[in-house]
DNA sequence: AGCACGATTAACT
DNA sequence: GTTAATCGTGCTC
């Protein structure tokens, strides 16, 4: 299975978020591959997106969002959760942007995932942004990783693209007090009727 | 220096 | 449906 190259991520953030559906997220851990089929993403883009971590400018935390595309951005939130993004924007675009990985369908490394998600049914292993990082042992140490570099502990592979009729969109999740119109922008992408898409209120 | 809150989850009633 | 857990970040004083 071939790896997604830098050019894949050097496109409009919304296009990349959409195109990541059906692709495989690969975590190489102690020589073993934990992989999942991506079924849910969200786009965060531009200085004006009031929901994006990049909205107040560059800081030590959000630095990857301002850097090269195809690099991971992993951050800590709610005092206990790590969330995984990958930087994506057109070449030469002068703004921060990234795609949040919200849910995957487990494919390989099931034993490793099960061990990290002990006691829970498979459906709840990776159906949420913090669940998948827990399942795949992803934390802040994996922020700023070039996912297109050979031998990287994190990468993306071609997988099988999802046809338009199987793609659904909607507002992004968990934005709380974010003002309109950003609160309602349909920048969440997910595979229709897939049991691993995250559930929420 | 202090403080409110978050791109969430799991355990309750 | 409601709420506690838990702490780094970034804004305000």
Coordinates of C-alpha atoms (C1' of nucleotides) in Angstrom, one line a residue:
Chain A
X1 CA 0.0 0.0 0.0
X2 CA 1.6 3.2 -1.0
X3 CA 2.1 6.2 1.3
X4 CA 0.5 9.6 0.8
X5 CA 3.1 12.1 -0.4
X6 CA 3.5 15.7 0.5
X7 CA 1.5 16.8 -2.6
X8 CA -1.6 15.2 -1.1
X9 CA -1.5 17.6 1.8
X10 CA -0.6 20.7 -0.4
X11 CA -4.2 21.3 -1.4
X12 CA -7.2 23.2 0.0
X13 CA -7.8 22.1 3.6
X14 CA -11.4 21.2 3.0
X15 CA -10.4 19.1 0.0
X16 CA -7.8 17.2 2.0
X17 CA -10.3 16.6 4.9
X18 CA -12.7 15.1 2.4
X19 CA -10.1 13.1 0.6
X20 CA -8.7 11.6 3.8
X21 CA -11.9 9.6 4.2
X22 CA -11.2 5.9 3.3
X23 CA -7.4 6.4 3.6
X24 CA -5.4 4.5 6.2
X25 CA -3.9 6.1 9.3
X26 CA -0.7 4.1 10.1
X27 CA 1.0 4.1 13.5
X28 CA 4.3 2.2 13.6
X29 CA 4.9 1.1 17.2
X30 CA 7.9 -1.1 18.2
X31 CA 8.1 -2.4 14.6
X32 CA 4.4 -3.3 14.4
X33 CA 1.8 -1.6 12.4
X34 CA -1.5 -0.4 13.9
X35 CA -3.7 0.8 11.1
X36 CA -7.2 2.2 10.8
X37 CA -9.5 3.3 8.0
X38 CA -10.3 7.0 8.4
X39 CA -14.1 7.6 8.6
X40 CA -14.4 11.1 10.2
X41 CA -12.4 14.3 9.9
X42 CA -12.8 18.1 10.4
X43 CA -11.1 21.1 8.8
X44 CA -9.6 24.0 10.8
X45 CA -8.4 26.7 8.5
X46 CA -7.3 30.4 8.2
X47 CA -6.7 33.2 10.7
X48 CA -10.4 34.1 10.6
X49 CA -11.7 30.7 11.6
X50 CA -12.7 31.5 15.1
X51 CA -12.8 27.8 16.0
X52 CA -9.2 27.2 14.9
X53 CA -6.2 27.1 17.3
X54 CA -4.4 29.3 14.7
X55 CA -6.8 32.2 15.1
X56 CA -4.7 34.1 17.6
X57 CA -1.4 33.7 15.7
X58 CA 1.6 31.4 16.2
X59 CA 2.4 30.0 19.6
X60 CA 4.7 27.2 20.9
X61 CA 1.6 24.9 21.0
X62 CA 0.1 25.5 17.6
X63 CA 3.4 26.0 15.7
X64 CA 3.0 23.0 13.4
X65 CA -0.2 24.6 12.0
X66 CA 2.0 27.4 10.6
X67 CA 4.6 25.1 9.2
X68 CA 5.1 22.6 6.4
X69 CA 2.2 20.6 5.2
X70 CA 2.2 16.8 5.8
X71 CA 3.3 17.4 9.4
X72 CA 1.4 16.2 12.5
X73 CA 0.0 18.6 15.1
X74 CA -0.9 16.8 18.3
X75 CA -2.3 18.8 21.3
X76 CA -3.5 18.1 24.8
X77 CA -7.0 19.2 26.0
X78 CA -9.5 18.8 28.8
X79 CA -6.6 17.9 31.1
X80 CA -6.4 14.4 29.8
X81 CA -6.9 14.0 26.1
X82 CA -4.5 14.1 23.0
X83 CA -6.0 15.0 19.6
X84 CA -4.3 14.3 16.3
X85 CA -4.2 16.7 13.3
X86 CA -2.3 16.8 10.0
X87 CA -1.3 20.1 8.4
X88 CA -2.8 20.8 5.0
X89 CA -3.2 23.9 2.9
X90 CA -2.3 25.0 -0.7
X91 CA 1.3 25.6 -1.5
X92 CA 2.3 29.2 -0.6
X93 CA -0.9 29.9 1.4
X94 CA 0.0 32.2 4.3
X95 CA -2.3 30.9 7.0
X96 CA -2.5 28.2 9.6
X97 CA -4.5 25.1 8.9
X98 CA -4.9 21.5 9.8
X99 CA -7.3 18.5 9.5
X100 CA -8.5 16.9 12.8
X101 CA -8.6 13.1 12.7
X102 CA -11.9 12.3 14.6
X103 CA -12.5 8.6 14.0
X104 CA -11.0 5.5 12.3
X105 CA -12.2 1.9 11.7
X106 CA -9.6 -0.5 13.2
X107 CA -7.9 -2.6 10.5
X108 CA -4.7 -4.1 11.9
X109 CA -2.9 -4.3 15.2
X110 CA -6.2 -5.2 16.9
X111 CA -4.4 -6.9 19.8
X112 CA -2.5 -3.7 20.6
X113 CA -5.6 -1.6 20.3
X114 CA -7.6 -3.9 22.5
X115 CA -4.9 -3.8 25.1
X116 CA -5.1 0.0 25.2
X117 CA -8.9 0.1 25.2
X118 CA -9.3 -2.7 27.6
X119 CA -12.7 -4.1 28.3
X120 CA -14.6 -1.9 25.8
X121 CA -16.4 -3.3 22.8
X122 CA -14.6 -2.8 19.4
X123 CA -17.1 -0.2 18.3
X124 CA -15.8 2.1 21.1
X125 CA -12.1 1.6 20.4
X126 CA -11.5 4.4 18.0
X127 CA -14.9 6.2 17.4
X128 CA -13.7 9.6 18.7
X129 CA -10.6 11.9 18.4
X130 CA -9.2 11.1 21.8
X131 CA -10.2 7.5 21.6
X132 CA -8.1 6.9 18.5
X133 CA -5.0 8.6 19.9
X134 CA -5.3 6.4 23.0
X135 CA -5.8 3.3 21.0
X136 CA -2.8 4.0 18.8
X137 CA -0.5 5.4 21.5
X138 CA -0.3 8.9 20.1
X139 CA 0.6 11.8 22.3
X140 CA 2.5 15.1 22.3
X141 CA 5.7 13.3 21.5
X142 CA 4.3 12.7 18.0
X143 CA 3.5 16.4 17.3
X144 CA 5.6 17.9 14.6
X145 CA 6.3 14.6 12.8
X146 CA 6.7 14.7 9.0
X147 CA 4.3 11.9 8.0
X148 CA 5.8 11.8 4.5
X149 CA 9.3 10.9 5.8
X150 CA 10.4 7.3 5.3
X151 CA 10.4 5.4 8.6
X152 CA 8.2 7.9 10.4
X153 CA 6.2 6.5 13.3
X154 CA 3.1 8.0 11.8
X155 CA 2.0 8.0 8.2
X156 CA -1.0 7.9 5.8
X157 CA -1.6 5.3 3.0
X158 CA -3.8 5.3 0.0
X159 CA -6.5 3.0 1.2
X160 CA -9.7 3.2 -0.8
X161 CA -11.2 6.6 -1.5
X162 CA -14.8 7.0 -0.5
X163 CA -17.3 8.0 -3.3
X164 CA -19.2 11.2 -3.0
X165 CA -22.5 9.5 -2.4
X166 CA -21.1 7.9 0.8
X167 CA -19.7 11.2 2.2
X168 CA -21.7 13.3 4.6
X169 CA -20.9 16.7 6.0
X170 CA -22.1 18.8 9.0
X171 CA -21.0 21.4 11.5
X172 CA -17.8 20.7 13.5
X173 CA -18.2 19.1 17.0
X174 CA -17.5 20.5 20.4
X175 CA -17.0 24.2 19.4
X176 CA -18.9 25.5 22.4
X177 CA -19.0 29.3 22.4
X178 CA -17.4 29.8 19.0
X179 CA -19.3 32.6 17.2
X180 CA -21.2 32.3 14.0
X181 CA -20.7 31.7 11.1
X182 CA -17.8 29.5 12.2
X183 CA -20.0 27.4 14.6
X184 CA -22.1 26.2 11.7
X185 CA -19.7 25.9 8.9
X186 CA -20.1 22.3 7.5
X187 CA -16.5 21.4 7.8
X188 CA -16.9 18.0 9.4
X189 CA -16.7 15.1 6.9
X190 CA -17.7 11.5 7.7
X191 CA -18.6 8.2 6.0
X192 CA -22.4 7.6 6.0
X193 CA -23.7 4.8 8.2
X194 CA -20.2 3.8 9.5
X195 CA -20.4 2.4 13.0
X196 CA -17.0 4.0 13.9
X197 CA -18.1 7.6 13.3
X198 CA -18.1 9.4 16.7
X199 CA -21.3 9.8 18.6
X200 CA -22.2 12.9 20.6
X201 CA -25.2 14.9 21.7
Chain B
dA1 C1' 0.1 36.0 38.8
dG2 C1' -4.5 34.5 38.4
dC3 C1' -8.2 32.3 36.0
dA4 C1' -11.8 30.5 32.8
dC5 C1' -12.2 27.1 29.6
dG6 C1' -11.4 23.6 26.1
dA7 C1' -11.5 20.5 18.4
dT8 C1' -13.6 15.0 25.1
dT9 C1' -14.8 10.9 27.5
dA10 C1' -16.9 7.9 30.7
dA11 C1' -19.7 7.2 34.4
dC12 C1' -23.8 8.6 36.5
dT13 C1' -29.3 9.3 37.3
Chain C
dG1 C1' -29.7 13.7 29.8
dT2 C1' -26.2 15.4 33.1
dT3 C1' -21.7 16.0 35.1
dA4 C1' -17.0 15.1 37.0
dA5 C1' -12.3 14.4 35.7
dT6 C1' -8.0 17.2 35.1
dC7 C1' -4.3 20.6 33.5
dG8 C1' -2.0 23.3 29.8
dT9 C1' -2.9 27.3 27.3
dG10 C1' -3.7 31.9 26.5
dC11 C1' -6.2 36.0 27.9
dT12 C1' -7.0 39.5 31.4
dC13 C1' -5.5 42.2 35.4

